Coordinates of C-alpha atoms in Angstrom, one line a residue:
Chain A
M5 CA -32.4 14.9 -14.0
D6 CA -29.5 15.3 -11.5
P7 CA -26.2 15.1 -13.4
H8 CA -24.7 13.1 -10.6
A9 CA -27.6 10.5 -10.7
K10 CA -25.3 8.2 -12.7
S11 CA -23.0 7.6 -9.8
F12 CA -26.0 7.0 -7.5
Q13 CA -27.0 4.0 -9.7
K14 CA -23.9 2.1 -8.6
K15 CA -24.5 -0.8 -6.2
K16 CA -22.2 0.3 -3.4
L17 CA -21.4 3.9 -2.8
F18 CA -18.7 5.0 -0.3
Y19 CA -18.1 8.4 1.1
V20 CA -15.6 9.8 3.5
L21 CA -16.5 13.2 5.0
T22 CA -15.5 15.4 7.9
S23 CA -17.9 15.9 10.8
A24 CA -18.2 19.4 9.5
G25 CA -19.6 18.0 6.2
K26 CA -16.6 18.5 4.0
P27 CA -16.1 15.8 1.4
V28 CA -12.9 13.8 1.8
W29 CA -13.2 11.0 -0.6
T30 CA -15.9 9.4 -2.8
R31 CA -15.8 6.1 -4.6
Y32 CA -17.6 7.4 -7.7
G33 CA -17.9 10.9 -9.1
E34 CA -16.3 14.0 -8.0
C35 CA -16.2 15.3 -4.4
A36 CA -16.9 18.8 -5.6
D37 CA -20.1 17.8 -7.3
L38 CA -21.3 15.9 -4.3
A39 CA -20.8 18.7 -1.8
V40 CA -24.5 19.4 -1.3
F41 CA -25.3 15.7 -0.9
I42 CA -22.4 15.1 1.5
G43 CA -23.4 18.2 3.5
A44 CA -26.8 16.8 3.9
L45 CA -25.4 13.4 5.1
A46 CA -23.3 15.2 7.7
A47 CA -26.4 17.2 8.7
I48 CA -28.5 14.0 9.3
I49 CA -25.8 12.4 11.3
F50 CA -25.3 15.5 13.3
K51 CA -29.0 16.0 14.0
F52 CA -29.4 12.5 15.3
Q53 CA -26.5 13.0 17.6
S54 CA -27.9 16.2 18.9
Y55 CA -31.4 14.7 19.4
Y56 CA -30.0 12.0 21.5
N57 CA -27.7 14.2 23.4
G58 CA -26.1 12.6 26.4
V59 CA -26.1 9.1 24.8
K60 CA -22.6 8.2 24.0
D61 CA -23.5 6.7 20.7
S62 CA -24.2 7.8 17.1
L63 CA -26.2 6.8 14.1
R64 CA -25.2 3.3 12.8
Y65 CA -27.4 2.7 9.9
L66 CA -30.6 3.7 8.1
R67 CA -32.5 1.3 5.8
T68 CA -35.2 1.3 3.1
S69 CA -36.7 -1.8 1.5
D70 CA -33.6 -2.4 -0.7
T71 CA -31.0 0.0 0.6
Y72 CA -28.7 0.1 3.6
I73 CA -27.0 3.4 4.6
V74 CA -24.3 2.3 6.9
I75 CA -22.4 4.9 9.0
L76 CA -19.2 4.8 10.9
C77 CA -18.6 7.8 13.1
T78 CA -15.1 8.4 14.3
E79 CA -14.1 11.5 16.3
A80 CA -13.6 13.8 13.3
L81 CA -14.3 11.7 10.2
Y82 CA -17.5 10.0 9.1
Y83 CA -17.6 7.0 6.8
V84 CA -20.8 6.3 4.9
C85 CA -21.7 3.4 2.6
I86 CA -24.9 3.2 0.6
S87 CA -25.4 -0.4 -0.4
R88 CA -28.0 -2.0 -2.6
G89 CA -26.2 -5.3 -2.5
K90 CA -26.8 -8.3 -0.2
D91 CA -23.9 -7.5 2.1
S92 CA -24.8 -7.6 5.8
I93 CA -24.6 -4.4 7.9
E94 CA -21.7 -6.0 9.9
S95 CA -19.6 -6.7 6.9
I96 CA -20.2 -3.2 5.5
Y97 CA -19.3 -1.8 8.9
H98 CA -16.2 -3.8 8.7
Q99 CA -15.3 -2.3 5.3
L100 CA -15.9 1.2 6.7
E101 CA -13.5 0.3 9.5
M102 CA -10.9 -0.7 7.0
L103 CA -11.3 2.6 5.2
H104 CA -10.7 4.4 8.4
A105 CA -7.6 2.3 9.0
K106 CA -6.4 3.2 5.5
V107 CA -7.0 7.0 6.1
L108 CA -5.0 6.7 9.4
S109 CA -2.3 4.8 7.6
T110 CA -2.0 7.7 5.1
L111 CA -2.4 10.6 7.4
T112 CA -1.8 9.3 11.0
S113 CA -4.2 10.1 13.8
S114 CA -2.9 13.7 13.8
I115 CA -5.6 14.3 11.3
T116 CA -8.2 13.9 14.1
Q117 CA -6.4 16.6 16.2
T118 CA -6.1 18.9 13.2
L119 CA -9.8 18.5 12.4
L120 CA -10.9 19.0 16.0
S121 CA -9.1 22.3 16.2
R122 CA -9.8 23.3 12.6
P123 CA -13.1 21.8 11.5
G124 CA -13.0 23.4 8.1
F125 CA -9.7 21.9 7.2
D126 CA -9.5 20.4 3.7
V127 CA -8.6 16.7 4.2
G128 CA -9.4 15.8 0.6
N129 CA -6.3 17.6 -0.6
L130 CA -4.1 15.7 1.7
M131 CA -5.5 12.4 0.5
G132 CA -4.3 13.2 -3.0
G133 CA -3.1 10.2 -5.0
T134 CA -4.8 7.6 -2.9
H135 CA -8.1 7.2 -4.8
D136 CA -7.2 3.9 -6.4
A137 CA -5.8 2.5 -3.2
L138 CA -9.0 3.1 -1.3
D139 CA -11.0 1.6 -4.3
T140 CA -8.8 -1.5 -4.2
L141 CA -9.3 -1.7 -0.5
I142 CA -13.0 -1.9 -0.9
R143 CA -12.8 -4.5 -3.6
T144 CA -10.3 -6.8 -1.8
S145 CA -12.1 -6.5 1.5
A146 CA -15.3 -7.6 -0.1
I147 CA -13.7 -10.9 -1.3
S148 CA -11.4 -11.8 1.6
P149 CA -12.5 -13.3 4.9
C150 CA -11.7 -10.1 6.7
F151 CA -13.8 -11.1 9.6
L152 CA -11.2 -13.7 10.6
E153 CA -8.6 -10.9 11.1
G154 CA -5.8 -12.8 9.6
F155 CA -3.6 -13.3 6.5
M156 CA -3.0 -16.2 4.3
P157 CA 0.4 -17.7 3.9
V158 CA 1.7 -19.5 0.7
R159 CA 1.5 -23.3 0.9
M160 CA 5.0 -24.6 0.6
P161 CA 7.3 -27.2 2.1
I162 CA 8.4 -26.3 5.6
S163 CA 12.1 -26.9 4.7
Q164 CA 12.0 -24.1 2.2
R165 CA 10.3 -21.7 4.6
S166 CA 13.0 -22.4 7.2
Q167 CA 15.7 -21.6 4.6
I168 CA 14.1 -18.2 4.1
S169 CA 13.8 -17.8 7.9
Q170 CA 17.5 -18.4 8.0
A171 CA 18.2 -15.8 5.4
F172 CA 16.3 -13.2 7.3
K173 CA 18.2 -14.2 10.5
N174 CA 21.5 -13.9 8.7
S175 CA 20.7 -10.4 7.4
N176 CA 19.1 -9.1 10.5
H177 CA 19.6 -5.5 11.7
E178 CA 18.5 -3.8 14.9
D179 CA 16.6 -1.2 12.9
I180 CA 14.3 -3.8 11.3
L181 CA 10.9 -3.8 13.1
Y182 CA 9.1 -6.1 10.7
G183 CA 10.3 -8.0 7.7
F184 CA 8.2 -9.8 5.0
L185 CA 8.7 -11.9 2.0
M186 CA 5.4 -11.7 0.3
T187 CA 3.4 -11.4 -2.9
P188 CA 0.7 -8.7 -3.1
E189 CA -1.8 -11.5 -2.1
F190 CA 0.0 -14.0 0.1
M191 CA 2.6 -14.1 2.8
I192 CA 5.7 -16.3 2.3
Y193 CA 7.5 -15.4 5.5
K194 CA 7.2 -12.8 8.2
Y195 CA 9.6 -11.6 10.8
C196 CA 8.9 -9.5 13.9
R197 CA 11.4 -7.9 16.2
R198 CA 11.6 -9.7 19.5
G199 CA 8.7 -8.6 21.7
E200 CA 6.8 -7.1 18.8
Q201 CA 3.8 -8.4 17.0
I202 CA 2.0 -7.2 13.9
H203 CA -1.7 -6.8 13.7
P204 CA -3.5 -8.5 10.7
I205 CA -5.1 -5.1 9.8
D206 CA -1.6 -3.6 9.5
I207 CA -0.7 -6.5 7.2
F208 CA -3.9 -5.8 5.2
L209 CA -2.8 -2.2 4.8
L210 CA 0.6 -3.3 3.6
T211 CA -1.0 -5.7 1.1
N212 CA -3.2 -2.9 0.0
L213 CA -0.2 -0.7 -0.7
L214 CA 1.5 -3.6 -2.8
T215 CA -1.8 -4.3 -4.7
S216 CA -2.6 -0.7 -5.5
Y217 CA 0.7 0.6 -6.7
A218 CA 2.2 -1.6 -9.5
S219 CA 5.0 0.9 -9.9
L220 CA 6.5 -0.4 -6.6
R221 CA 7.4 -3.6 -8.4
S222 CA 9.9 -1.9 -10.8
T223 CA 11.8 0.2 -8.3
M224 CA 12.9 0.2 -4.8
S225 CA 11.0 2.5 -2.5
W226 CA 11.5 4.0 0.9
T227 CA 8.1 5.1 1.9
P228 CA 6.5 6.4 5.2
I229 CA 3.4 4.4 6.2
C230 CA 1.5 4.5 9.4
L231 CA 0.5 1.2 10.9
P232 CA -2.3 2.2 13.1
N233 CA -2.2 -0.9 15.3
Y234 CA 1.6 -0.4 15.9
N235 CA 1.5 3.4 16.4
N236 CA -1.3 5.5 15.0
E237 CA 0.5 8.7 15.8
G238 CA 3.4 8.5 13.5
F239 CA 5.0 6.9 10.5
V240 CA 7.3 3.9 10.2
Y241 CA 9.3 3.5 7.0
A242 CA 9.0 0.7 4.6
Y243 CA 11.8 -0.4 2.3
I244 CA 10.0 -2.2 -0.6
T245 CA 11.8 -4.1 -3.4
F246 CA 10.6 -6.8 -5.7
I247 CA 12.8 -9.6 -6.9
Q248 CA 13.2 -9.0 -10.6
D249 CA 10.5 -10.5 -12.9
T250 CA 8.6 -12.0 -10.0
K251 CA 5.7 -11.0 -7.8
I252 CA 7.8 -11.6 -4.7
G253 CA 8.6 -8.6 -2.6
I254 CA 11.0 -8.1 0.2
I255 CA 9.6 -5.6 2.6
L256 CA 11.6 -4.3 5.6
I257 CA 10.0 -1.9 8.0
S258 CA 11.9 0.3 10.4
D259 CA 11.0 2.9 13.0
N260 CA 14.2 4.7 12.1
A261 CA 13.7 7.2 9.3
S262 CA 17.3 7.1 8.2
A263 CA 17.8 3.4 8.0
F264 CA 17.3 3.2 4.3
K265 CA 21.0 2.3 3.6
D266 CA 21.1 -0.4 6.2
L267 CA 17.8 -1.9 5.2
K268 CA 18.8 -1.9 1.6
F269 CA 21.9 -3.8 2.6
C270 CA 19.9 -6.3 4.5
A271 CA 17.4 -6.8 1.7
D272 CA 20.2 -7.3 -0.8
G273 CA 21.7 -9.9 1.6
I274 CA 18.3 -11.7 1.9
E275 CA 17.8 -11.7 -1.8
K276 CA 21.2 -13.1 -2.5
E277 CA 20.6 -15.9 -0.1
I278 CA 17.2 -17.0 -1.3
V279 CA 18.0 -16.6 -5.0
S280 CA 18.4 -20.4 -5.4
L281 CA 14.9 -20.8 -4.0
I282 CA 13.2 -18.5 -6.4
P283 CA 12.2 -21.1 -9.0
V284 CA 10.5 -23.2 -6.3
L285 CA 8.9 -20.2 -4.8
M286 CA 7.5 -19.2 -8.1
D287 CA 6.0 -22.7 -8.5
A288 CA 4.4 -22.5 -5.0
I289 CA 3.0 -19.0 -5.8
R290 CA 1.6 -20.3 -9.1
M291 CA -0.3 -23.0 -7.2
M292 CA -2.0 -20.3 -5.0
P293 CA -4.7 -20.5 -3.9
Y294 CA -4.2 -24.2 -4.0
S295 CA -7.0 -26.4 -5.5
I296 CA -9.1 -28.3 -3.1
T297 CA -8.4 -31.5 -5.0
T298 CA -4.9 -31.4 -3.5
C299 CA -6.5 -31.7 0.0
E300 CA -8.0 -34.7 1.7
A301 CA -11.3 -33.0 1.8
A302 CA -13.9 -35.4 0.3
D303 CA -17.4 -33.9 -0.1
F304 CA -16.0 -30.3 0.6
K305 CA -16.6 -27.6 -2.0
H306 CA -14.5 -25.2 0.0
F307 CA -13.2 -24.7 3.5
L308 CA -11.5 -22.0 5.6
Y309 CA -9.3 -23.1 8.4
M310 CA -7.7 -20.9 11.0
P311 CA -5.6 -22.4 13.8
K312 CA -4.9 -20.2 16.8
G313 CA -3.2 -17.1 15.8
D314 CA -3.4 -14.7 12.9
Q315 CA -3.1 -16.9 9.8
Y316 CA -5.8 -18.7 7.9
S317 CA -5.8 -21.0 4.9
M318 CA -8.3 -21.8 2.2
P319 CA -8.3 -23.5 -1.2
S320 CA -9.4 -21.7 -4.3
F321 CA -13.0 -21.8 -5.2
Y322 CA -13.1 -24.7 -7.6
P323 CA -15.9 -27.2 -7.1
S324 CA -14.0 -30.3 -6.0
T325 CA -15.9 -32.8 -8.2
R326 CA -16.0 -30.7 -11.4
T327 CA -12.6 -29.4 -11.8
I328 CA -13.0 -29.2 -15.6
L329 CA -15.5 -26.4 -15.2
A330 CA -14.5 -22.8 -15.1
E331 CA -14.1 -21.2 -11.7
I332 CA -17.5 -20.5 -10.2
P333 CA -18.5 -16.9 -10.5
I334 CA -17.3 -14.4 -8.0
E335 CA -20.9 -13.8 -6.9
C336 CA -21.2 -17.4 -5.7
Y337 CA -18.0 -17.1 -3.8
K338 CA -19.2 -14.0 -2.2
K339 CA -22.4 -15.7 -1.2
T340 CA -20.5 -18.5 0.5
L341 CA -18.3 -15.9 2.2
R342 CA -21.4 -14.2 3.5
R343 CA -22.7 -17.4 4.9
Y344 CA -19.4 -18.2 6.5
Y345 CA -19.5 -14.8 8.1
S346 CA -23.0 -15.2 9.6
A347 CA -22.2 -18.7 10.9
F348 CA -19.0 -17.4 12.4
K349 CA -20.7 -14.5 14.0
L350 CA -23.2 -16.8 15.7
S351 CA -20.4 -19.0 17.0
K352 CA -18.9 -15.9 18.6
C353 CA -22.1 -15.2 20.4
A354 CA -22.1 -18.8 21.6
E355 CA -18.6 -18.6 23.0
Y356 CA -20.0 -19.0 26.5
F357 CA -20.6 -22.6 25.7
K358 CA -16.9 -23.1 25.9
G359 CA -15.2 -26.0 24.2
Y360 CA -16.6 -27.6 21.2
Y361 CA -19.0 -25.5 19.1
V362 CA -20.6 -27.0 15.9
R363 CA -23.2 -25.5 13.8
I364 CA -24.5 -26.6 10.4
D365 CA -26.6 -24.3 8.3
I366 CA -28.5 -25.8 5.4
Y367 CA -29.0 -23.8 2.3
R368 CA -30.5 -24.7 -1.0
N369 CA -27.1 -25.4 -2.7
E370 CA -24.8 -26.0 0.2
Q371 CA -24.4 -26.8 3.9
I372 CA -22.2 -24.5 5.9
V373 CA -20.3 -26.2 8.7
C374 CA -18.8 -24.1 11.5
I375 CA -16.7 -25.6 14.1
R376 CA -14.9 -23.6 16.8
Q377 CA -12.5 -24.9 19.3
P378 CA -10.0 -23.2 21.4
E379 CA -7.3 -24.5 19.1
Y380 CA -8.9 -23.7 15.7
T381 CA -11.8 -22.4 13.6
L382 CA -13.0 -24.4 10.6
L383 CA -15.7 -23.2 8.2
G384 CA -16.7 -25.4 5.2
S385 CA -19.1 -25.7 2.4
I386 CA -20.5 -29.2 1.7
S387 CA -23.1 -30.4 -0.8
P388 CA -26.6 -30.2 0.7
L389 CA -27.3 -33.8 -0.2
I390 CA -24.9 -35.4 2.2
S391 CA -26.3 -36.8 5.5
S392 CA -25.1 -35.3 8.8
A393 CA -23.3 -38.6 9.7
S394 CA -21.2 -38.4 6.6
V395 CA -20.6 -34.7 7.2
V396 CA -19.1 -35.5 10.5
Q397 CA -16.9 -38.2 8.9
S398 CA -15.7 -35.8 6.2
V399 CA -14.9 -33.1 8.8
N400 CA -12.9 -35.5 10.8
Q401 CA -10.9 -36.5 7.8
L402 CA -10.3 -32.9 6.8
L403 CA -9.2 -32.0 10.3
R404 CA -6.7 -34.9 10.4
W405 CA -5.3 -33.8 7.1
L406 CA -5.0 -30.2 8.1
K407 CA -3.2 -31.2 11.2
S408 CA -0.7 -33.2 9.2
E409 CA -0.3 -30.4 6.6
E410 CA -0.3 -27.6 9.1
Q411 CA 3.5 -26.9 9.0
N412 CA 3.4 -26.4 5.3
L413 CA 0.2 -24.3 5.3
F414 CA 1.3 -21.8 7.9
I415 CA 4.3 -19.8 9.0
K416 CA 5.7 -21.1 12.3
Chain B
M4 CA 32.2 -0.3 -7.1
D5 CA 35.2 0.0 -9.5
D6 CA 37.6 2.9 -9.6
N7 CA 36.4 4.3 -12.8
S8 CA 33.1 5.5 -11.7
A9 CA 31.6 7.9 -9.2
Q10 CA 28.2 8.0 -7.4
A11 CA 25.9 11.0 -7.2
K12 CA 22.6 11.1 -5.5
V13 CA 20.0 13.2 -7.3
V14 CA 16.6 14.1 -5.9
L15 CA 13.6 15.2 -7.9
L16 CA 11.2 17.6 -6.2
G17 CA 8.0 19.3 -7.3
E18 CA 4.3 19.4 -7.0
A19 CA 2.2 16.3 -7.6
G20 CA 1.5 15.5 -11.2
V21 CA 4.2 17.6 -12.8
G22 CA 5.9 14.5 -14.2
K23 CA 8.8 13.7 -11.9
S24 CA 8.4 9.9 -12.2
S25 CA 7.9 10.2 -16.0
I26 CA 11.2 12.1 -16.3
V27 CA 13.0 9.5 -14.2
L28 CA 11.4 6.6 -16.1
R29 CA 12.3 8.2 -19.4
F30 CA 15.9 8.7 -18.3
V31 CA 16.4 5.4 -16.7
A32 CA 14.3 3.0 -18.8
D33 CA 13.4 5.1 -21.8
T34 CA 9.8 4.4 -21.4
Y35 CA 6.7 6.6 -21.1
H36 CA 3.2 5.9 -19.9
S37 CA 0.6 8.6 -19.9
D38 CA -1.3 7.2 -16.9
I39 CA 1.2 6.2 -14.2
E40 CA 0.1 6.1 -10.6
P41 CA 1.2 8.7 -8.1
T42 CA 4.4 7.8 -6.4
I43 CA 4.2 6.9 -2.8
G44 CA 7.0 8.0 -0.5
A45 CA 9.9 7.9 -2.8
S46 CA 11.4 5.4 -5.1
F47 CA 15.1 4.9 -5.7
L48 CA 16.5 4.2 -9.2
S49 CA 19.9 4.2 -10.6
K50 CA 21.6 4.8 -14.0
I51 CA 25.1 5.1 -15.2
V52 CA 26.0 7.9 -17.5
N53 CA 29.2 7.9 -19.5
L54 CA 31.3 11.0 -19.7
S55 CA 34.6 11.5 -21.5
E56 CA 36.4 11.4 -18.1
G57 CA 34.7 8.3 -16.7
T58 CA 31.3 7.4 -15.6
I59 CA 28.8 8.7 -13.1
K60 CA 26.3 6.4 -11.4
F61 CA 23.3 8.4 -10.7
G62 CA 21.3 7.3 -7.7
I63 CA 17.9 9.0 -8.2
W64 CA 15.3 9.7 -5.5
D65 CA 12.0 10.2 -7.2
T66 CA 9.8 11.7 -4.5
A67 CA 6.1 11.9 -4.2
G68 CA 4.7 15.3 -4.7
Q69 CA 1.6 15.1 -2.6
E70 CA 1.5 17.7 0.2
R71 CA 1.4 15.1 3.0
Y72 CA 4.8 13.9 2.0
H73 CA 6.3 17.4 2.0
S74 CA 7.7 17.3 5.4
L75 CA 9.4 14.0 4.7
A76 CA 11.3 15.3 1.7
R77 CA 14.2 16.4 3.7
M78 CA 15.3 12.9 4.4
Y79 CA 15.7 12.4 0.7
Y80 CA 17.5 15.6 -0.3
A81 CA 19.7 15.7 2.8
E82 CA 22.2 13.4 1.2
A83 CA 21.8 14.6 -2.3
V84 CA 24.5 16.2 -4.5
A85 CA 21.9 17.6 -7.0
A86 CA 18.3 18.4 -6.9
I87 CA 16.0 18.6 -10.0
L88 CA 13.0 21.0 -9.3
V89 CA 10.3 20.0 -11.7
Y90 CA 7.3 22.1 -12.6
D91 CA 4.6 21.8 -15.3
I92 CA 4.8 24.6 -17.8
T93 CA 1.0 24.4 -18.3
N94 CA 0.4 25.0 -14.5
R95 CA 1.3 28.2 -13.0
K96 CA 0.7 26.9 -9.4
S97 CA 3.4 24.2 -9.9
Y98 CA 5.9 26.9 -10.8
E99 CA 5.2 28.8 -7.6
A100 CA 5.5 25.5 -5.7
M101 CA 8.9 24.9 -7.4
K102 CA 10.1 28.3 -6.2
N103 CA 9.1 27.3 -2.6
W104 CA 11.1 24.1 -3.0
H105 CA 14.1 26.2 -3.9
K106 CA 13.5 28.4 -0.8
E107 CA 13.4 25.3 1.4
L108 CA 16.6 23.9 -0.2
V109 CA 18.4 27.1 0.5
E110 CA 17.3 27.2 4.1
Q111 CA 17.6 23.5 5.0
G112 CA 19.3 21.7 2.1
P113 CA 22.9 20.6 2.0
K114 CA 25.6 23.1 1.1
N115 CA 26.9 23.1 -2.4
L116 CA 23.8 21.4 -3.7
I117 CA 23.6 21.6 -7.5
V118 CA 20.1 22.8 -8.5
A119 CA 18.5 22.2 -11.9
I120 CA 15.0 23.4 -12.9
A121 CA 13.0 21.4 -15.4
G122 CA 10.0 22.9 -17.1
N123 CA 8.2 19.7 -18.0
K124 CA 5.4 18.9 -20.5
E125 CA 7.1 20.8 -23.3
D126 CA 5.0 18.9 -25.7
L127 CA 1.9 20.9 -24.4
V128 CA 3.7 24.2 -25.2
E129 CA 0.5 25.7 -26.7
K130 CA -1.1 25.6 -23.2
E131 CA 1.9 27.2 -21.6
Q132 CA 1.2 29.3 -18.5
V133 CA 4.8 30.0 -17.5
E134 CA 6.9 31.9 -20.0
M135 CA 10.3 30.3 -20.6
E136 CA 12.0 33.7 -20.2
E137 CA 10.6 34.1 -16.7
A138 CA 11.7 30.6 -15.6
K139 CA 15.1 31.1 -17.2
S140 CA 15.9 34.3 -15.5
F141 CA 14.8 32.9 -12.2
A142 CA 17.1 29.9 -12.8
E143 CA 19.9 32.3 -13.7
S144 CA 19.3 34.4 -10.6
I145 CA 19.8 31.3 -8.3
G146 CA 22.6 29.9 -10.4
A147 CA 20.6 26.8 -11.5
I148 CA 20.6 24.8 -14.7
Y149 CA 17.4 25.3 -16.7
K150 CA 16.0 22.9 -19.2
K151 CA 12.7 22.6 -20.8
T152 CA 11.8 18.9 -20.9
S153 CA 9.2 16.5 -22.2
A154 CA 9.2 13.0 -20.8
K155 CA 6.7 12.2 -23.5
T156 CA 8.8 13.1 -26.5
R157 CA 12.2 12.7 -24.8
Y158 CA 12.9 16.4 -25.3
G159 CA 15.7 17.7 -23.1
I160 CA 15.8 14.7 -20.7
E161 CA 19.1 13.3 -21.7
Q162 CA 20.7 16.8 -21.8
L163 CA 19.3 17.6 -18.3
F164 CA 21.1 14.8 -16.7
K165 CA 24.2 15.3 -18.8
E166 CA 24.5 18.9 -17.7
I167 CA 24.1 17.9 -14.1
A168 CA 26.7 15.2 -14.6
I169 CA 29.1 17.9 -16.0
K170 CA 28.4 20.2 -13.2
I171 CA 29.0 17.6 -10.7
K172 CA 32.3 16.9 -12.3
D173 CA 33.2 20.6 -12.4
N174 CA 32.2 21.2 -8.9
R175 CA 35.6 20.9 -7.3
S176 CA 34.3 21.1 -3.8
I177 CA 32.4 17.9 -3.9
V178 CA 34.3 16.0 -6.6
T179 CA 37.9 15.2 -6.9
R180 CA 39.7 13.9 -9.9
E181 CA 41.8 10.8 -9.3
K182 CA 44.9 9.6 -11.1
R183 CA 43.2 7.3 -13.5
G184 CA 40.8 9.9 -14.7
S185 CA 38.0 8.8 -12.5
I186 CA 35.6 10.9 -10.6
R187 CA 34.8 10.4 -7.0
V188 CA 32.2 12.1 -5.0
T189 CA 33.6 13.0 -1.6
S190 CA 30.7 12.5 0.5
A191 CA 32.2 14.0 3.6
V192 CA 31.8 17.6 2.4
S193 CA 28.3 17.5 1.1
Q194 CA 26.5 14.9 3.2
Q195 CA 27.5 15.2 6.8
P196 CA 25.8 18.5 7.7
G197 CA 22.5 17.2 6.2
V198 CA 22.5 14.0 8.0
A199 CA 23.1 15.6 11.4
K200 CA 20.3 18.0 10.7
E201 CA 17.9 15.3 9.7
K202 CA 18.4 13.5 13.0
K203 CA 17.5 16.5 14.9
C204 CA 14.2 16.9 13.2
C205 CA 13.1 13.3 13.3
S206 CA 13.8 12.7 16.9

């Protein structure tokens, strides 16, 4: 038997390769062992492209009865996922796009130019030390509602958040492009230089950095990172420091490579000013994700709310009526997430309806409600036994509550 | 900052996986983990060392060894007073990489930079690929401090930084004694050329 067969038994395999068929990264096993297999993948992709010469398109996926092979072709790098799971092609495609963003954030888009001029170039070597970060990216993107393209703030009183905002204002510096007070999972406060915006994918990449490298928490770092949606050609520099004995990080990002001292000074200033808030911040973080029992969401098992913009909010996955039970297994959560995704996708197609879009999907163990309006998107999971009239009532109640709670759930 | 102490920036350079972060963690926090993650970018740690004449506060830049970070290393060593070039005694390639680092420092590094060479992973001496004599004579030829170290067993770590501290103190061109027996690094001499250079390259 093939000695690498073991890695092929995994449910979801990921490969990154160059268009010349050189392995760059593999989730399981060693690149060197998989050279032949990866070479074959590249050949298949290349052949399809050459058969359909002239069509500006490339192979998207192949499928067997139980396996999807999903392919993302960029100019010089191919991303392939072989999945035996229940994930939809779109969501896998999304994960591959995130992988691509991560590769760009590590190497910048100059890697494309390099590969186009030197197809035999060894990218794997340049990606050294990022294996765990890519693996983490795959895991976290599978359990977060990436399709919404947003991030989730910590639920906390608006008065505290404005105090933090004031601290960032008091320690501002012209070299600060973006500033964040965040945990590896949740955003507490974000600052953007006037006229700048930060793309949710760039935030996701930053989150990935904080989640993947625990060593960042014990030191201060000054690290180059490429935020592809800000500028995919070059690096910006991130000053990263964590407040001692907490998960709270102060991250200041600059486009000036020699701003370390100034940014350190700002971060020290910010930390000094918010030090009195740390106990309450710790409490707020401990409550995250908040339980649905703290929301006025009768009948709801779970919901996902996104007002206009790039932030969403959702409670943890406790069944509302049975809080004594352990958290439901991750598989159920993923299932609901998948259903949210397909409902959301359909609502996108139906955008030409304009205005109020409502859809209710009924499954054996839940009803998925999807409401889209110009001002917000709401997805929710409700028991299947509840009549549509009461569903409407519950939804209205939840929306009223969300409106009143909005300033605490989101960053202004 | 009180009068009785001085500050000195030290940068660690070397190939990925030779143990730069382990050396720093051993020195700063006296801990060791066999499976720490690769450093990204560079991390900054500090530690105060007591000498008979006063104290030196080391600000240590622990840089990432991966090739993609190589071109960025200059922004970390441009302001340094001392550089520790680390190689893994069980890995010939890392020794050659260390020599290249030295070449780069001579060409582009700040003047009067104190260089120390650390042959790390002394605990694996039976797998040695680089003879101590060879490394030692190289160190002598470039006027560098040479120490065999092991972040795992503590071997040589403390001495390495002590010797650097002493050399910083002795190096009259960058350190001046003050009346109360304190040491102060006069940054004007060592740092300015480097900073100016760096701006040129990054613009």
